[in-house]
Coordinates of C-alpha atoms and ligand atoms in Angstrom, one line a residue:
M102 CA 7.6 -25.1 -16.9
K103 CA 6.4 -22.4 -14.7
P104 CA 3.9 -23.1 -12.2
Q105 CA 0.4 -22.5 -13.0
I106 CA -1.3 -19.4 -11.1
A107 CA -5.1 -19.2 -9.7
I108 CA -6.4 -15.8 -8.7
V109 CA -9.2 -15.5 -6.2
G110 CA -10.3 -12.1 -6.1
C111 CA -10.1 -10.3 -9.3
G112 CA -9.8 -6.6 -8.0
R113 CA -6.8 -4.1 -8.2
V114 CA -4.0 -6.4 -7.1
G115 CA -5.4 -9.6 -8.3
T116 CA -6.1 -7.9 -11.6
A117 CA -2.4 -6.8 -11.7
L118 CA -1.0 -10.2 -10.6
A119 CA -2.8 -11.8 -13.4
V120 CA -1.6 -9.2 -16.3
W121 CA 2.1 -9.2 -15.2
L122 CA 2.5 -12.8 -14.2
H123 CA 0.7 -13.7 -17.7
R124 CA 3.1 -11.3 -19.4
A125 CA 6.0 -13.0 -17.6
G126 CA 5.3 -16.2 -18.9
Y127 CA 3.3 -17.7 -16.1
P128 CA 0.3 -19.5 -17.2
V129 CA -2.8 -18.4 -15.6
C130 CA -5.0 -21.5 -15.1
G131 CA -8.1 -20.0 -13.6
L132 CA -9.7 -16.7 -12.2
S133 CA -12.5 -16.5 -9.4
S134 CA -14.0 -13.5 -7.8
R135 CA -17.3 -12.8 -6.1
R136 CA -19.0 -11.5 -9.2
L137 CA -18.4 -13.5 -12.4
Q138 CA -18.0 -10.1 -14.3
S139 CA -14.7 -9.0 -12.5
A140 CA -13.2 -12.6 -13.2
E141 CA -14.4 -12.2 -17.0
A142 CA -12.9 -8.7 -17.2
V143 CA -9.4 -10.0 -16.5
A144 CA -10.2 -12.9 -18.8
A145 CA -10.6 -10.4 -21.2
L146 CA -7.4 -8.8 -20.9
I147 CA -5.2 -11.8 -20.8
G148 CA -7.2 -14.2 -23.1
P149 CA -9.9 -16.8 -22.4
R150 CA -9.8 -18.7 -19.1
P151 CA -11.9 -20.7 -16.6
C152 CA -13.7 -18.1 -14.7
S153 CA -16.2 -19.0 -11.6
Q154 CA -17.6 -17.5 -8.7
A155 CA -16.6 -20.9 -6.8
P156 CA -13.0 -20.7 -6.1
Q157 CA -12.5 -24.2 -5.7
T158 CA -13.1 -25.1 -9.1
V159 CA -10.1 -22.6 -10.4
T160 CA -8.0 -23.5 -7.5
A161 CA -8.0 -27.4 -7.5
E162 CA -5.4 -27.6 -10.2
A163 CA -3.2 -24.7 -9.5
D164 CA 0.2 -24.8 -8.2
V165 CA 0.1 -21.3 -6.9
V166 CA -3.2 -19.8 -5.5
F167 CA -3.5 -16.0 -4.9
I168 CA -6.1 -15.1 -2.6
T169 CA -6.5 -11.2 -3.3
T170 CA -9.7 -10.3 -1.9
P171 CA -9.9 -7.5 0.8
D172 CA -7.9 -8.5 3.9
G173 CA -11.0 -8.8 6.0
V174 CA -12.4 -11.9 4.0
I175 CA -9.2 -13.6 3.1
E176 CA -9.2 -16.1 6.1
T177 CA -13.2 -17.0 5.3
V178 CA -12.4 -17.5 1.7
C179 CA -9.3 -19.7 2.6
R180 CA -11.2 -21.9 4.7
Q181 CA -14.1 -22.2 2.3
I182 CA -12.0 -23.1 -0.4
A183 CA -10.0 -25.6 2.1
A184 CA -13.6 -27.0 3.0
A185 CA -14.4 -27.7 -0.5
G186 CA -11.0 -29.7 -1.1
G187 CA -9.9 -26.9 -3.3
F188 CA -6.3 -26.9 -2.5
R189 CA -4.0 -29.4 -3.9
A190 CA -1.3 -31.1 -1.6
G191 CA 2.2 -29.2 -2.2
S192 CA 0.9 -26.2 -3.9
V193 CA 1.5 -22.7 -2.6
V194 CA -1.2 -20.4 -1.5
L195 CA -0.3 -16.7 -1.0
H196 CA -2.0 -13.6 0.0
C197 CA -1.0 -10.1 -0.6
S198 CA -2.1 -8.0 2.6
G199 CA 1.0 -6.1 4.1
A200 CA -0.6 -6.3 7.4
L201 CA -1.8 -9.9 8.0
P202 CA 0.5 -12.7 8.5
S203 CA 0.6 -15.9 6.3
T204 CA -0.8 -17.9 9.3
I205 CA -4.2 -16.7 8.5
L206 CA -4.0 -19.1 5.6
A207 CA -3.9 -22.1 8.0
P208 CA -6.7 -24.1 6.3
A209 CA -4.7 -24.2 3.5
R210 CA -1.8 -25.7 5.4
Q211 CA -4.0 -28.1 6.9
S212 CA -5.1 -29.5 3.3
G213 CA -1.3 -30.0 2.7
A214 CA -0.5 -26.6 0.9
W215 CA 2.4 -24.4 1.8
I216 CA 1.4 -20.9 2.8
G217 CA 3.1 -17.3 2.6
S218 CA 2.4 -13.8 2.1
L219 CA 3.6 -11.8 -0.7
H220 CA 3.0 -7.8 -0.2
P221 CA 3.9 -5.4 -3.1
L222 CA 4.9 -2.1 -1.7
Q223 CA 3.0 -0.2 -4.2
S224 CA -0.4 1.7 -4.8
F225 CA -2.3 -0.1 -7.3
A226 CA -5.4 2.4 -8.1
A227 CA -5.8 1.9 -11.7
P228 CA -6.1 -0.9 -14.3
P229 CA -2.2 -1.6 -14.8
L230 CA -1.9 -2.1 -18.7
D231 CA 0.6 0.2 -19.8
R232 CA 3.4 0.2 -17.2
N233 CA 4.5 -2.9 -14.8
P234 CA 3.5 -1.5 -11.4
F235 CA 6.0 -4.4 -9.9
A236 CA 9.2 -3.2 -11.8
G237 CA 11.7 -2.0 -9.2
I238 CA 9.6 -2.2 -6.1
I239 CA 9.9 -4.0 -2.8
V240 CA 7.8 -7.2 -2.5
S241 CA 8.1 -8.5 1.4
V242 CA 7.6 -12.2 1.5
E243 CA 7.2 -14.5 4.5
G244 CA 5.8 -17.9 5.2
D245 CA 6.7 -21.9 4.9
G246 CA 10.2 -22.4 3.0
P247 CA 8.5 -23.6 0.0
A248 CA 6.2 -20.9 -0.3
L249 CA 8.8 -18.1 0.4
Q250 CA 10.8 -19.6 -2.3
T251 CA 8.0 -19.5 -4.6
A252 CA 7.2 -16.0 -3.8
E253 CA 10.7 -14.9 -4.1
A254 CA 10.7 -16.4 -7.7
L255 CA 7.2 -14.6 -8.8
A256 CA 8.6 -11.3 -7.4
A257 CA 11.9 -11.5 -9.3
D258 CA 10.1 -12.6 -12.4
L259 CA 7.8 -9.4 -12.0
N260 CA 10.9 -7.6 -12.2
A261 CA 10.5 -6.5 -8.4
H262 CA 12.9 -6.8 -5.4
P263 CA 11.8 -9.7 -3.1
Q264 CA 12.6 -9.1 0.6
Q265 CA 12.1 -11.4 3.4
I266 CA 10.1 -10.0 6.7
L267 CA 9.7 -11.4 9.9
T268 CA 6.0 -12.5 10.4
E269 CA 5.5 -10.4 13.6
A270 CA 6.9 -7.4 11.8
K271 CA 4.3 -7.3 9.2
A272 CA 1.9 -4.6 11.1
L273 CA 4.7 -2.2 11.7
Y274 CA 5.8 -2.5 8.2
H275 CA 2.5 -2.0 6.6
A276 CA 1.7 1.2 9.2
A277 CA 4.8 2.6 7.5
A278 CA 3.7 2.0 3.9
V279 CA 0.2 3.5 4.9
V280 CA 1.9 6.6 6.6
A281 CA 4.1 7.1 3.4
S282 CA 1.4 6.4 0.7
N283 CA -2.2 6.9 2.0
Y284 CA -1.4 9.8 4.5
L285 CA 0.5 11.6 2.0
V286 CA -2.6 11.5 -0.1
T287 CA -4.6 13.0 2.8
L288 CA -1.9 15.6 3.3
L289 CA -1.9 16.6 -0.2
D290 CA -5.5 17.0 0.1
L291 CA -5.6 19.3 2.7
A292 CA -3.0 21.3 1.0
F293 CA -5.3 21.4 -2.2
T294 CA -7.9 22.7 0.0
L295 CA -6.1 25.3 1.7
L296 CA -4.7 26.4 -2.0
Q297 CA -8.3 26.9 -3.0
Q298 CA -9.2 28.8 -0.3
A299 CA -6.4 31.2 -0.9
G300 CA -7.8 31.5 -4.4
V301 CA -5.9 29.1 -6.5
A302 CA -7.8 27.3 -9.2
P303 CA -8.3 23.7 -8.2
R304 CA -6.7 22.6 -11.8
D305 CA -3.6 24.6 -11.0
A306 CA -3.0 23.5 -7.2
H307 CA -1.1 20.2 -8.3
G308 CA 1.3 22.1 -10.5
V309 CA 1.7 24.7 -8.1
L310 CA 2.8 22.6 -5.2
R311 CA 4.7 20.0 -7.5
P312 CA 8.2 21.5 -7.5
L313 CA 8.2 22.1 -3.5
I314 CA 7.1 18.5 -3.2
D315 CA 9.6 17.0 -5.5
G316 CA 12.5 19.0 -3.9
T317 CA 11.5 18.0 -0.5
L318 CA 11.5 14.4 -1.5
A319 CA 15.2 14.8 -3.1
N320 CA 16.3 16.5 0.1
V321 CA 14.9 13.7 2.4
A322 CA 16.4 11.2 0.2
R323 CA 19.7 13.1 0.0
I324 CA 20.0 14.2 4.0
G325 CA 17.3 12.4 6.0
P326 CA 14.0 13.9 7.5
A327 CA 15.8 16.0 10.4
A328 CA 18.3 18.0 8.3
A329 CA 15.8 18.3 5.2
L330 CA 13.1 20.1 7.5
T331 CA 12.5 23.7 6.5
G332 CA 9.9 26.2 7.2
P333 CA 8.7 28.4 10.2
V334 CA 8.8 25.2 12.6
A335 CA 12.7 24.7 11.7
R336 CA 13.1 28.4 12.0
G337 CA 11.4 28.7 15.3
D338 CA 9.0 31.0 13.8
A339 CA 6.0 31.4 16.0
E340 CA 4.4 34.3 14.7
T341 CA 4.1 32.7 11.2
V342 CA 2.6 29.6 13.1
V343 CA 0.1 31.7 14.9
G344 CA -0.8 33.5 11.5
H345 CA -1.5 30.0 10.1
L346 CA -3.6 28.9 13.0
E347 CA -5.7 32.2 12.6
A348 CA -6.2 31.7 9.0
I349 CA -7.0 27.8 9.0
G350 CA -9.3 28.6 12.1
A351 CA -11.1 30.9 10.2
K352 CA -11.8 29.4 6.8
N353 CA -11.1 25.8 7.6
P354 CA -11.6 25.2 11.3
E355 CA -12.2 21.2 10.9
S356 CA -8.4 21.2 9.8
L357 CA -7.1 22.9 12.9
A358 CA -6.7 19.6 14.7
L359 CA -4.6 17.9 12.0
Y360 CA -2.5 21.3 11.4
R361 CA -1.6 20.9 15.4
A362 CA -0.8 17.4 15.3
L363 CA 1.5 17.1 12.4
G364 CA 2.9 20.8 13.7
M365 CA 3.5 18.8 17.0
A366 CA 5.3 16.1 15.1
T367 CA 7.4 18.5 13.1
V368 CA 8.5 20.3 16.3
D369 CA 10.1 17.1 17.4
V370 CA 11.6 16.4 14.1
A371 CA 13.1 20.0 13.9
E372 CA 14.1 19.4 17.9
R373 CA 16.0 16.3 16.6
G374 CA 17.6 18.1 13.9
G375 CA 19.2 20.6 16.4
H376 CA 17.1 23.5 14.6
L377 CA 15.3 24.9 17.9
D378 CA 16.6 25.9 21.3
A379 CA 14.7 25.1 24.3
A380 CA 12.6 28.3 24.7
Q381 CA 11.5 27.8 20.6
T382 CA 10.6 24.4 21.3
E383 CA 8.7 25.0 24.3
H384 CA 6.6 27.9 22.5
L385 CA 6.0 26.0 19.5
R386 CA 4.7 23.2 21.4
R387 CA 2.4 25.5 23.4
L388 CA 1.1 26.6 20.1
M389 CA 0.6 23.0 18.8
E390 CA -1.4 21.8 21.9
P391 CA -4.6 20.6 21.0
Ligands
NAP595 N1 -4.7 -1.7 -3.5 C1 -3.3 -1.7 -3.3 O1 -2.7 -0.7 -3.5 C2 -2.8 -2.8 -2.6 C3 -1.3 -2.7 -2.3 C4 -0.8 -3.7 -1.7 C5 -1.2 -4.8 -1.5 N2 -2.7 -4.7 -1.5 C6 -3.5 -6.0 -0.9 O2 -4.1 -6.9 -1.9 C7 -5.4 -7.4 -1.6 C8 -6.4 -7.0 -2.5 O3 -6.5 -5.7 -2.4 P1 -7.3 -4.6 -3.5 O4 -6.8 -3.1 -3.3 O5 -6.8 -5.6 -4.9 O6 -8.7 -5.3 -3.3 P2 -9.9 -4.6 -4.3 O7 -9.5 -3.9 -5.6 O8 -11.4 -4.0 -3.3 O9 -10.5 -6.3 -4.8 C9 -10.7 -7.3 -3.9 C10 -11.4 -8.1 -5.1 O10 -11.7 -9.2 -4.1 C11 -13.1 -9.9 -4.6 N3 -13.9 -10.1 -3.4 C12 -14.4 -9.6 -2.3 N4 -15.0 -10.6 -1.6 C13 -14.9 -11.7 -2.2 C14 -15.0 -13.2 -1.8 N5 -15.7 -13.2 -0.7 N6 -14.8 -14.0 -2.8 C15 -14.0 -13.7 -3.8 N7 -13.8 -12.7 -4.1 C16 -13.8 -11.5 -3.5 C17 -13.7 -8.3 -5.0 O11 -14.9 -9.1 -6.0 P3 -15.9 -8.4 -7.1 O12 -15.0 -7.3 -8.0 O13 -16.0 -9.6 -7.7 O14 -16.9 -7.8 -6.4 C18 -12.7 -7.5 -5.5 O15 -12.8 -7.4 -7.0 C19 -5.5 -6.9 0.1 O16 -5.2 -7.9 0.7 C20 -4.7 -5.7 0.2 O17 -4.3 -5.6 1.3 C21 -3.7 -3.9 -1.9

């Protein structure tokens, strides 16, 4: 018999967990959210369930409670549920934050529950109905022993790969995920803007860049970032960099600081990859200075 799951916070991750744990055979025994309609929207996806704005009414009977609110309120919500007697002794309480330790769930532990965190290394942007967003991804887990075991079993049943992480390493691990996912989006946004200013229609921007992006990712996967670096910085081509700085300065001066900051970091990568001699490195660093 699989453990009964309650979800508190029916946003992107809470919805994905409810839908895919339900499909994996877990009984989802209750849903709670700040707005009742968010909990009811999830119930509409998995079938009628108790829905409430008072989380303790759906968590009290659960074997596993997920608190999938925004990071900033996980601790407060946990404390409120504990104060209302909403955690059963021996149950497991998990949050999904990549950055925060499981210890922010201490009020649940004081109620006799085991606490842990289960962080899916995935970007949950849209309702996850057609494709399992957990399939094949890494889910980092940490916490009390029994919570860890439960989190690993849940991750495996979601077709993800559970991986234990040190509680104190979570912030750096999460920073890596933010750089790889969120900052990549920001980089592509800048690239799309520059393309548009070069006369490419916005609807074509993605198609124009896609083969370049795919090829770059494949090269990094095959030979690592330092060896995969190509382009003017890797070639020590300062004149081209000067041309970029002039063009961006004329059309898009607010982006110069980002171009230069990334350029400076790229000079470091090029140096590490043995692409540049000392004079080229020095010249490029001067160009990239803020
Ligand atoms: N999104 C991702 O890609 C991603 C990836 C990995 C991990 N995570 C983690 O997953 C967790 C949830 O993130 P998310 O992206 O799913 O956030 P989200 O889409 O903003 O959803 C959070 C939900 O929490 C509800 N909520 C807010 N305050 C609440 C409260 N006081 N009590 C009860 N419910 C409350 C909101 O409710 P209403 O809708 O009812 O207003 C909202 O639906 C976070 O810890 C985040 O770090 C997110």
